[in-house]
mmCIF file with all atom_site columns, C-alpha atoms in Angstrom:
data_model
loop_
_atom_site.group_PDB
_atom_site.id
_atom_site.type_symbol
_atom_site.label_atom_id
_atom_site.label_alt_id
_atom_site.label_comp_id
_atom_site.label_asym_id
_atom_site.label_entity_id
_atom_site.label_seq_id
_atom_site.pdbx_PDB_ins_code
_atom_site.Cartn_x
_atom_site.Cartn_y
_atom_site.Cartn_z
_atom_site.occupancy
_atom_site.B_iso_or_equiv
_atom_site.pdbx_formal_charge
_atom_site.auth_seq_id
_atom_site.auth_comp_id
_atom_site.auth_asym_id
_atom_site.auth_atom_id
_atom_site.pdbx_PDB_model_num
ATOM 1   C CA . MET A 1 1   ? 70.959 -26.188 40.285 1.00 0.00 ? 8   MET A CA 1
ATOM 2   C CA . VAL A 1 2   ? 71.006 -23.562 43.032 1.00 0.00 ? 9   VAL A CA 1
ATOM 3   C CA . THR A 1 3   ? 72.390 -23.527 46.558 1.00 0.00 ? 10  THR A CA 1
ATOM 4   C CA . ASN A 1 4   ? 69.913 -22.391 49.215 1.00 0.00 ? 11  ASN A CA 1
ATOM 5   C CA . THR A 1 5   ? 70.623 -20.476 52.420 1.00 0.00 ? 12  THR A CA 1
ATOM 6   C CA . LEU A 1 6   ? 71.352 -23.739 54.248 1.00 0.00 ? 13  LEU A CA 1
ATOM 7   C CA . GLY A 1 7   ? 73.991 -24.749 51.710 1.00 0.00 ? 14  GLY A CA 1
ATOM 8   C CA . THR A 1 8   ? 71.810 -27.464 50.163 1.00 0.00 ? 15  THR A CA 1
ATOM 9   C CA . THR A 1 9   ? 71.842 -27.735 46.368 1.00 0.00 ? 16  THR A CA 1
ATOM 10  C CA . THR A 1 10  ? 68.431 -28.149 44.742 1.00 0.00 ? 17  THR A CA 1
ATOM 11  C CA . ALA A 1 11  ? 67.052 -28.070 41.225 1.00 0.00 ? 18  ALA A CA 1
ATOM 12  C CA . ARG A 1 12  ? 65.669 -24.636 40.328 1.00 0.00 ? 19  ARG A CA 1
ATOM 13  C CA . ASP A 1 13  ? 61.979 -24.668 39.575 1.00 0.00 ? 20  ASP A CA 1
ATOM 14  C CA . ASP A 1 14  ? 61.016 -21.532 37.645 1.00 0.00 ? 21  ASP A CA 1
ATOM 15  C CA . ARG A 1 15  ? 57.297 -22.111 38.235 1.00 0.00 ? 22  ARG A CA 1
ATOM 16  C CA . TRP A 1 16  ? 57.698 -20.527 41.654 1.00 0.00 ? 23  TRP A CA 1
ATOM 17  C CA . SER A 1 17  ? 58.012 -16.849 42.488 1.00 0.00 ? 24  SER A CA 1
ATOM 18  C CA . ALA A 1 18  ? 61.137 -15.527 44.175 1.00 0.00 ? 25  ALA A CA 1
ATOM 19  C CA . GLY A 1 19  ? 59.144 -15.320 47.424 1.00 0.00 ? 26  GLY A CA 1
ATOM 20  C CA . ALA A 1 20  ? 58.021 -18.945 47.246 1.00 0.00 ? 27  ALA A CA 1
ATOM 21  C CA . ARG A 1 21  ? 61.577 -20.074 46.509 1.00 0.00 ? 28  ARG A CA 1
ATOM 22  C CA . TRP A 1 22  ? 62.939 -17.979 49.379 1.00 0.00 ? 29  TRP A CA 1
ATOM 23  C CA . LEU A 1 23  ? 60.426 -19.459 51.839 1.00 0.00 ? 30  LEU A CA 1
ATOM 24  C CA . ALA A 1 24  ? 60.991 -23.046 50.669 1.00 0.00 ? 31  ALA A CA 1
ATOM 25  C CA . GLU A 1 25  ? 64.778 -22.640 50.600 1.00 0.00 ? 32  GLU A CA 1
ATOM 26  C CA . SER A 1 26  ? 64.827 -21.265 54.137 1.00 0.00 ? 33  SER A CA 1
ATOM 27  C CA . THR A 1 27  ? 63.735 -24.715 55.324 1.00 0.00 ? 34  THR A CA 1
ATOM 28  C CA . SER A 1 28  ? 65.829 -27.853 55.619 1.00 0.00 ? 35  SER A CA 1
ATOM 29  C CA . HIS A 1 29  ? 63.615 -29.649 53.044 1.00 0.00 ? 36  HIS A CA 1
ATOM 30  C CA . PRO A 1 30  ? 62.796 -27.174 50.243 1.00 0.00 ? 37  PRO A CA 1
ATOM 31  C CA . THR A 1 31  ? 61.852 -29.905 47.773 1.00 0.00 ? 38  THR A CA 1
ATOM 32  C CA . ASP A 1 32  ? 59.215 -31.255 50.184 1.00 0.00 ? 39  ASP A CA 1
ATOM 33  C CA . VAL A 1 33  ? 57.714 -27.774 50.522 1.00 0.00 ? 40  VAL A CA 1
ATOM 34  C CA . LEU A 1 34  ? 57.528 -27.230 46.754 1.00 0.00 ? 41  LEU A CA 1
ATOM 35  C CA . THR A 1 35  ? 56.142 -30.751 46.231 1.00 0.00 ? 42  THR A CA 1
ATOM 36  C CA . ALA A 1 36  ? 53.344 -30.114 48.752 1.00 0.00 ? 43  ALA A CA 1
ATOM 37  C CA . TRP A 1 37  ? 52.488 -26.822 47.071 1.00 0.00 ? 44  TRP A CA 1
ATOM 38  C CA . SER A 1 38  ? 52.579 -28.438 43.611 1.00 0.00 ? 45  SER A CA 1
ATOM 39  C CA . SER A 1 39  ? 50.052 -31.024 44.772 1.00 0.00 ? 46  SER A CA 1
ATOM 40  C CA . GLY A 1 40  ? 47.745 -28.313 46.160 1.00 0.00 ? 47  GLY A CA 1
ATOM 41  C CA . THR A 1 41  ? 48.297 -29.101 49.846 1.00 0.00 ? 48  THR A CA 1
ATOM 42  C CA . LEU A 1 42  ? 49.657 -27.205 52.796 1.00 0.00 ? 49  LEU A CA 1
ATOM 43  C CA . ALA A 1 43  ? 53.404 -27.481 53.306 1.00 0.00 ? 50  ALA A CA 1
ATOM 44  C CA . THR A 1 44  ? 54.927 -27.995 56.720 1.00 0.00 ? 51  THR A CA 1
ATOM 45  C CA . ILE A 1 45  ? 57.428 -25.226 57.330 1.00 0.00 ? 52  ILE A CA 1
ATOM 46  C CA . GLN A 1 46  ? 59.802 -25.733 60.225 1.00 0.00 ? 53  GLN A CA 1
ATOM 47  C CA . VAL A 1 47  ? 60.933 -22.335 61.438 1.00 0.00 ? 54  VAL A CA 1
ATOM 48  C CA . PRO A 1 48  ? 64.658 -22.016 60.636 1.00 0.00 ? 55  PRO A CA 1
ATOM 49  C CA . ASP A 1 49  ? 67.328 -20.271 62.693 1.00 0.00 ? 56  ASP A CA 1
ATOM 50  C CA . ALA A 1 50  ? 67.134 -17.304 60.279 1.00 0.00 ? 57  ALA A CA 1
ATOM 51  C CA . TRP A 1 51  ? 63.715 -16.120 61.489 1.00 0.00 ? 58  TRP A CA 1
ATOM 52  C CA . SER A 1 52  ? 61.000 -16.577 64.111 1.00 0.00 ? 59  SER A CA 1
ATOM 53  C CA . ILE A 1 53  ? 57.215 -16.369 64.072 1.00 0.00 ? 60  ILE A CA 1
ATOM 54  C CA . VAL A 1 54  ? 55.123 -13.939 66.080 1.00 0.00 ? 61  VAL A CA 1
ATOM 55  C CA . GLU A 1 55  ? 51.610 -15.289 66.591 1.00 0.00 ? 62  GLU A CA 1
ATOM 56  C CA . ALA A 1 56  ? 49.029 -12.579 67.189 1.00 0.00 ? 63  ALA A CA 1
ATOM 57  C CA . ARG A 1 57  ? 45.276 -12.184 67.118 1.00 0.00 ? 64  ARG A CA 1
ATOM 58  C CA . LEU A 1 58  ? 44.031 -11.594 63.579 1.00 0.00 ? 65  LEU A CA 1
ATOM 59  C CA . PRO A 1 59  ? 41.892 -8.527  64.436 1.00 0.00 ? 66  PRO A CA 1
ATOM 60  C CA . ASP A 1 60  ? 44.917 -6.826  66.037 1.00 0.00 ? 67  ASP A CA 1
ATOM 61  C CA . SER A 1 61  ? 47.086 -7.892  63.104 1.00 0.00 ? 68  SER A CA 1
ATOM 62  C CA . MET A 1 62  ? 44.651 -6.447  60.571 1.00 0.00 ? 69  MET A CA 1
ATOM 63  C CA . GLU A 1 63  ? 44.857 -3.124  62.385 1.00 0.00 ? 70  GLU A CA 1
ATOM 64  C CA . ALA A 1 64  ? 48.675 -3.274  62.586 1.00 0.00 ? 71  ALA A CA 1
ATOM 65  C CA . LEU A 1 65  ? 49.147 -4.229  58.920 1.00 0.00 ? 72  LEU A CA 1
ATOM 66  C CA . PRO A 1 66  ? 48.566 -0.787  57.338 1.00 0.00 ? 73  PRO A CA 1
ATOM 67  C CA . LEU A 1 67  ? 50.703 0.939   59.984 1.00 0.00 ? 74  LEU A CA 1
ATOM 68  C CA . LEU A 1 68  ? 53.657 -1.331  59.187 1.00 0.00 ? 75  LEU A CA 1
ATOM 69  C CA . SER A 1 69  ? 53.051 -1.099  55.458 1.00 0.00 ? 76  SER A CA 1
ATOM 70  C CA . ARG A 1 70  ? 53.120 2.710   55.523 1.00 0.00 ? 77  ARG A CA 1
ATOM 71  C CA . ALA A 1 71  ? 56.338 2.589   57.565 1.00 0.00 ? 78  ALA A CA 1
ATOM 72  C CA . ARG A 1 72  ? 57.831 0.125   55.051 1.00 0.00 ? 79  ARG A CA 1
ATOM 73  C CA . ARG A 1 73  ? 58.598 -2.311  57.895 1.00 0.00 ? 80  ARG A CA 1
ATOM 74  C CA . LEU A 1 74  ? 56.327 -5.113  56.727 1.00 0.00 ? 81  LEU A CA 1
ATOM 75  C CA . GLY A 1 75  ? 57.457 -8.663  56.011 1.00 0.00 ? 82  GLY A CA 1
ATOM 76  C CA . PRO A 1 76  ? 55.457 -11.832 55.323 1.00 0.00 ? 83  PRO A CA 1
ATOM 77  C CA . VAL A 1 77  ? 52.227 -12.445 57.266 1.00 0.00 ? 84  VAL A CA 1
ATOM 78  C CA . LEU A 1 78  ? 50.160 -15.644 57.137 1.00 0.00 ? 85  LEU A CA 1
ATOM 79  C CA . ALA A 1 79  ? 46.530 -15.545 58.326 1.00 0.00 ? 86  ALA A CA 1
ATOM 80  C CA . TYR A 1 80  ? 44.252 -18.245 59.689 1.00 0.00 ? 87  TYR A CA 1
ATOM 81  C CA . PRO A 1 81  ? 40.884 -16.447 59.942 1.00 0.00 ? 88  PRO A CA 1
ATOM 82  C CA . GLU A 1 82  ? 38.955 -19.450 61.282 1.00 0.00 ? 89  GLU A CA 1
ATOM 83  C CA . ARG A 1 83  ? 41.159 -19.372 64.399 1.00 0.00 ? 90  ARG A CA 1
ATOM 84  C CA . GLU A 1 84  ? 41.506 -15.565 64.344 1.00 0.00 ? 91  GLU A CA 1
ATOM 85  C CA . LEU A 1 85  ? 45.315 -15.849 64.218 1.00 0.00 ? 92  LEU A CA 1
ATOM 86  C CA . ALA A 1 86  ? 48.114 -14.330 62.170 1.00 0.00 ? 93  ALA A CA 1
ATOM 87  C CA . TRP A 1 87  ? 51.740 -15.400 61.975 1.00 0.00 ? 94  TRP A CA 1
ATOM 88  C CA . TRP A 1 88  ? 54.333 -12.705 61.274 1.00 0.00 ? 95  TRP A CA 1
ATOM 89  C CA . LEU A 1 89  ? 57.806 -13.666 60.009 1.00 0.00 ? 96  LEU A CA 1
ATOM 90  C CA . VAL A 1 90  ? 60.300 -11.694 62.091 1.00 0.00 ? 97  VAL A CA 1
ATOM 91  C CA . PRO A 1 91  ? 64.041 -11.728 62.868 1.00 0.00 ? 98  PRO A CA 1
ATOM 92  C CA . PRO A 1 92  ? 65.125 -14.427 65.351 1.00 0.00 ? 99  PRO A CA 1
ATOM 93  C CA . THR A 1 93  ? 65.781 -11.761 68.005 1.00 0.00 ? 100 THR A CA 1
ATOM 94  C CA . ALA A 1 94  ? 62.128 -10.655 68.052 1.00 0.00 ? 101 ALA A CA 1
ATOM 95  C CA . ALA A 1 95  ? 61.392 -11.874 71.587 1.00 0.00 ? 102 ALA A CA 1
ATOM 96  C CA . GLU A 1 96  ? 64.118 -9.548  72.933 1.00 0.00 ? 103 GLU A CA 1
ATOM 97  C CA . HIS A 1 97  ? 62.512 -6.551  71.234 1.00 0.00 ? 104 HIS A CA 1
ATOM 98  C CA . LEU A 1 98  ? 58.852 -7.242  71.896 1.00 0.00 ? 105 LEU A CA 1
ATOM 99  C CA . GLY A 1 99  ? 58.976 -7.449  75.690 1.00 0.00 ? 106 GLY A CA 1
ATOM 100 C CA . ASP A 1 100 ? 55.730 -6.189  77.200 1.00 0.00 ? 107 ASP A CA 1
ATOM 101 C CA . HIS A 1 101 ? 54.707 -4.223  74.092 1.00 0.00 ? 108 HIS A CA 1
ATOM 102 C CA . ALA A 1 102 ? 52.071 -6.716  73.054 1.00 0.00 ? 109 ALA A CA 1
ATOM 103 C CA . PRO A 1 103 ? 50.934 -9.046  75.828 1.00 0.00 ? 110 PRO A CA 1
ATOM 104 C CA . ARG A 1 104 ? 48.663 -11.129 73.585 1.00 0.00 ? 111 ARG A CA 1
ATOM 105 C CA . ILE A 1 105 ? 51.362 -12.544 71.342 1.00 0.00 ? 112 ILE A CA 1
ATOM 106 C CA . VAL A 1 106 ? 53.454 -15.709 71.300 1.00 0.00 ? 113 VAL A CA 1
ATOM 107 C CA . VAL A 1 107 ? 56.921 -15.943 69.750 1.00 0.00 ? 114 VAL A CA 1
ATOM 108 C CA . HIS A 1 108 ? 57.752 -19.264 68.075 1.00 0.00 ? 115 HIS A CA 1
ATOM 109 C CA . ASP A 1 109 ? 61.458 -19.855 67.529 1.00 0.00 ? 116 ASP A CA 1
ATOM 110 C CA . ALA A 1 110 ? 63.487 -22.241 65.367 1.00 0.00 ? 117 ALA A CA 1
ATOM 111 C CA . GLY A 1 111 ? 62.012 -25.735 65.228 1.00 0.00 ? 118 GLY A CA 1
ATOM 112 C CA . TRP A 1 112 ? 58.348 -24.723 65.574 1.00 0.00 ? 119 TRP A CA 1
ATOM 113 C CA . GLN A 1 113 ? 56.246 -25.949 62.674 1.00 0.00 ? 120 GLN A CA 1
ATOM 114 C CA . MET A 1 114 ? 53.497 -24.194 60.765 1.00 0.00 ? 121 MET A CA 1
ATOM 115 C CA . LYS A 1 115 ? 51.387 -25.334 57.856 1.00 0.00 ? 122 LYS A CA 1
ATOM 116 C CA . CYS A 1 116 ? 51.119 -22.901 55.001 1.00 0.00 ? 123 CYS A CA 1
ATOM 117 C CA . PRO A 1 117 ? 49.737 -22.749 51.482 1.00 0.00 ? 124 PRO A CA 1
ATOM 118 C CA . ALA A 1 118 ? 51.609 -21.721 48.365 1.00 0.00 ? 125 ALA A CA 1
ATOM 119 C CA . LEU A 1 119 ? 51.827 -17.960 48.096 1.00 0.00 ? 126 LEU A CA 1
ATOM 120 C CA . GLY A 1 120 ? 48.869 -17.488 45.758 1.00 0.00 ? 127 GLY A CA 1
ATOM 121 C CA . ASP A 1 121 ? 46.591 -20.036 47.428 1.00 0.00 ? 128 ASP A CA 1
ATOM 122 C CA . TYR A 1 122 ? 44.038 -20.012 50.224 1.00 0.00 ? 129 TYR A CA 1
ATOM 123 C CA . LEU A 1 123 ? 43.852 -23.542 51.627 1.00 0.00 ? 130 LEU A CA 1
ATOM 124 C CA . HIS A 1 124 ? 42.270 -25.084 54.717 1.00 0.00 ? 131 HIS A CA 1
ATOM 125 C CA . GLY A 1 125 ? 41.498 -21.656 56.124 1.00 0.00 ? 132 GLY A CA 1
ATOM 126 C CA . CYS A 1 126 ? 45.018 -20.221 55.617 1.00 0.00 ? 133 CYS A CA 1
ATOM 127 C CA . GLY A 1 127 ? 46.269 -17.538 53.268 1.00 0.00 ? 134 GLY A CA 1
ATOM 128 C CA . TRP A 1 128 ? 48.963 -14.904 52.980 1.00 0.00 ? 135 TRP A CA 1
ATOM 129 C CA . LEU A 1 129 ? 48.083 -11.320 53.938 1.00 0.00 ? 136 LEU A CA 1
ATOM 130 C CA . GLU A 1 130 ? 51.572 -10.262 52.864 1.00 0.00 ? 137 GLU A CA 1
ATOM 131 C CA . LYS A 1 131 ? 53.586 -12.695 50.767 1.00 0.00 ? 138 LYS A CA 1
ATOM 132 C CA . PRO A 1 132 ? 57.338 -13.185 50.971 1.00 0.00 ? 139 PRO A CA 1
ATOM 133 C CA . ASP A 1 133 ? 58.888 -11.292 48.055 1.00 0.00 ? 140 ASP A CA 1
ATOM 134 C CA . GLY A 1 134 ? 62.173 -13.185 47.869 1.00 0.00 ? 141 GLY A CA 1
ATOM 135 C CA . SER A 1 135 ? 64.261 -10.402 49.388 1.00 0.00 ? 142 SER A CA 1
ATOM 136 C CA . GLY A 1 136 ? 64.358 -11.959 52.845 1.00 0.00 ? 143 GLY A CA 1
ATOM 137 C CA . THR A 1 137 ? 62.607 -8.932  54.328 1.00 0.00 ? 144 THR A CA 1
ATOM 138 C CA . LEU A 1 138 ? 61.096 -9.700  57.731 1.00 0.00 ? 145 LEU A CA 1
ATOM 139 C CA . THR A 1 139 ? 58.734 -7.581  59.807 1.00 0.00 ? 146 THR A CA 1
ATOM 140 C CA . ASP A 1 140 ? 60.518 -5.193  62.141 1.00 0.00 ? 147 ASP A CA 1
ATOM 141 C CA . PRO A 1 141 ? 59.760 -6.537  65.660 1.00 0.00 ? 148 PRO A CA 1
ATOM 142 C CA . VAL A 1 142 ? 59.964 -3.146  67.393 1.00 0.00 ? 149 VAL A CA 1
ATOM 143 C CA . MET A 1 143 ? 57.470 -1.633  64.957 1.00 0.00 ? 150 MET A CA 1
ATOM 144 C CA . LEU A 1 144 ? 55.298 -4.769  65.150 1.00 0.00 ? 151 LEU A CA 1
ATOM 145 C CA . GLY A 1 145 ? 55.202 -4.555  68.948 1.00 0.00 ? 152 GLY A CA 1
ATOM 146 C CA . ALA A 1 146 ? 54.202 -0.902  68.808 1.00 0.00 ? 153 ALA A CA 1
ATOM 147 C CA . ALA A 1 147 ? 51.557 -1.494  66.129 1.00 0.00 ? 154 ALA A CA 1
ATOM 148 C CA . LEU A 1 148 ? 50.051 -4.468  67.995 1.00 0.00 ? 155 LEU A CA 1
ATOM 149 C CA . SER A 1 149 ? 50.068 -2.522  71.273 1.00 0.00 ? 156 SER A CA 1
ATOM 150 C CA . HIS A 1 150 ? 48.243 0.308   69.524 1.00 0.00 ? 157 HIS A CA 1
ATOM 151 C CA . ALA A 1 151 ? 45.711 -2.181  68.120 1.00 0.00 ? 158 ALA A CA 1
ATOM 152 C CA . GLN A 1 152 ? 45.174 -3.761  71.536 1.00 0.00 ? 159 GLN A CA 1
ATOM 153 C CA . ALA A 1 153 ? 44.717 -0.465  73.368 1.00 0.00 ? 160 ALA A CA 1
ATOM 154 C CA . PRO A 1 154 ? 41.176 0.618   74.238 1.00 0.00 ? 161 PRO A CA 1
ATOM 155 C CA . ARG A 1 155 ? 39.915 2.929   71.511 1.00 0.00 ? 162 ARG A CA 1
ATOM 156 C CA . SER A 1 156 ? 39.359 5.791   73.977 1.00 0.00 ? 163 SER A CA 1
ATOM 157 C CA . SER A 1 157 ? 43.056 5.805   74.996 1.00 0.00 ? 164 SER A CA 1
ATOM 158 C CA . ARG A 1 158 ? 44.535 5.725   71.482 1.00 0.00 ? 165 ARG A CA 1
ATOM 159 C CA . GLY A 1 159 ? 46.465 8.658   70.143 1.00 0.00 ? 166 GLY A CA 1
ATOM 160 C CA . SER A 1 160 ? 46.730 9.575   66.529 1.00 0.00 ? 167 SER A CA 1
ATOM 161 C CA . ALA A 1 161 ? 48.405 6.877   64.389 1.00 0.00 ? 168 ALA A CA 1
ATOM 162 C CA . ARG A 1 162 ? 49.783 9.471   61.983 1.00 0.00 ? 169 ARG A CA 1
#
């Protein structure tokens, strides 16, 4: 038995990676999440108080991804290519830090629900671009805002990304 971040005690299932356990245990119903993934379906993840979601266009996100990776400021990112969207897991204060940096984003706070596959799966058009690793690392919202702004800028006005 283990106690998750919400103080709920659950049976430990060693079939899951540390990242999958972290994501499931950050919800109020971790067993439901792991059961959905075990049956090969999408799990409904209700965003907890511990993090928020930044929804951005997938093309902009794909351009921002390597910039954040090189800066070692990258947390989990879920992609939905059919809708050209990406969802970045960020600290709950992200909206305060993003401001006008990236006008084509939406911040979803605690209570918002997303459907997501198990970490190694691609289901119903969704898959992880960057999987949770179990450390609780989230994408830095200041760096994300800057990287998305850079991606959204007209190519002729971009400076060097180095």
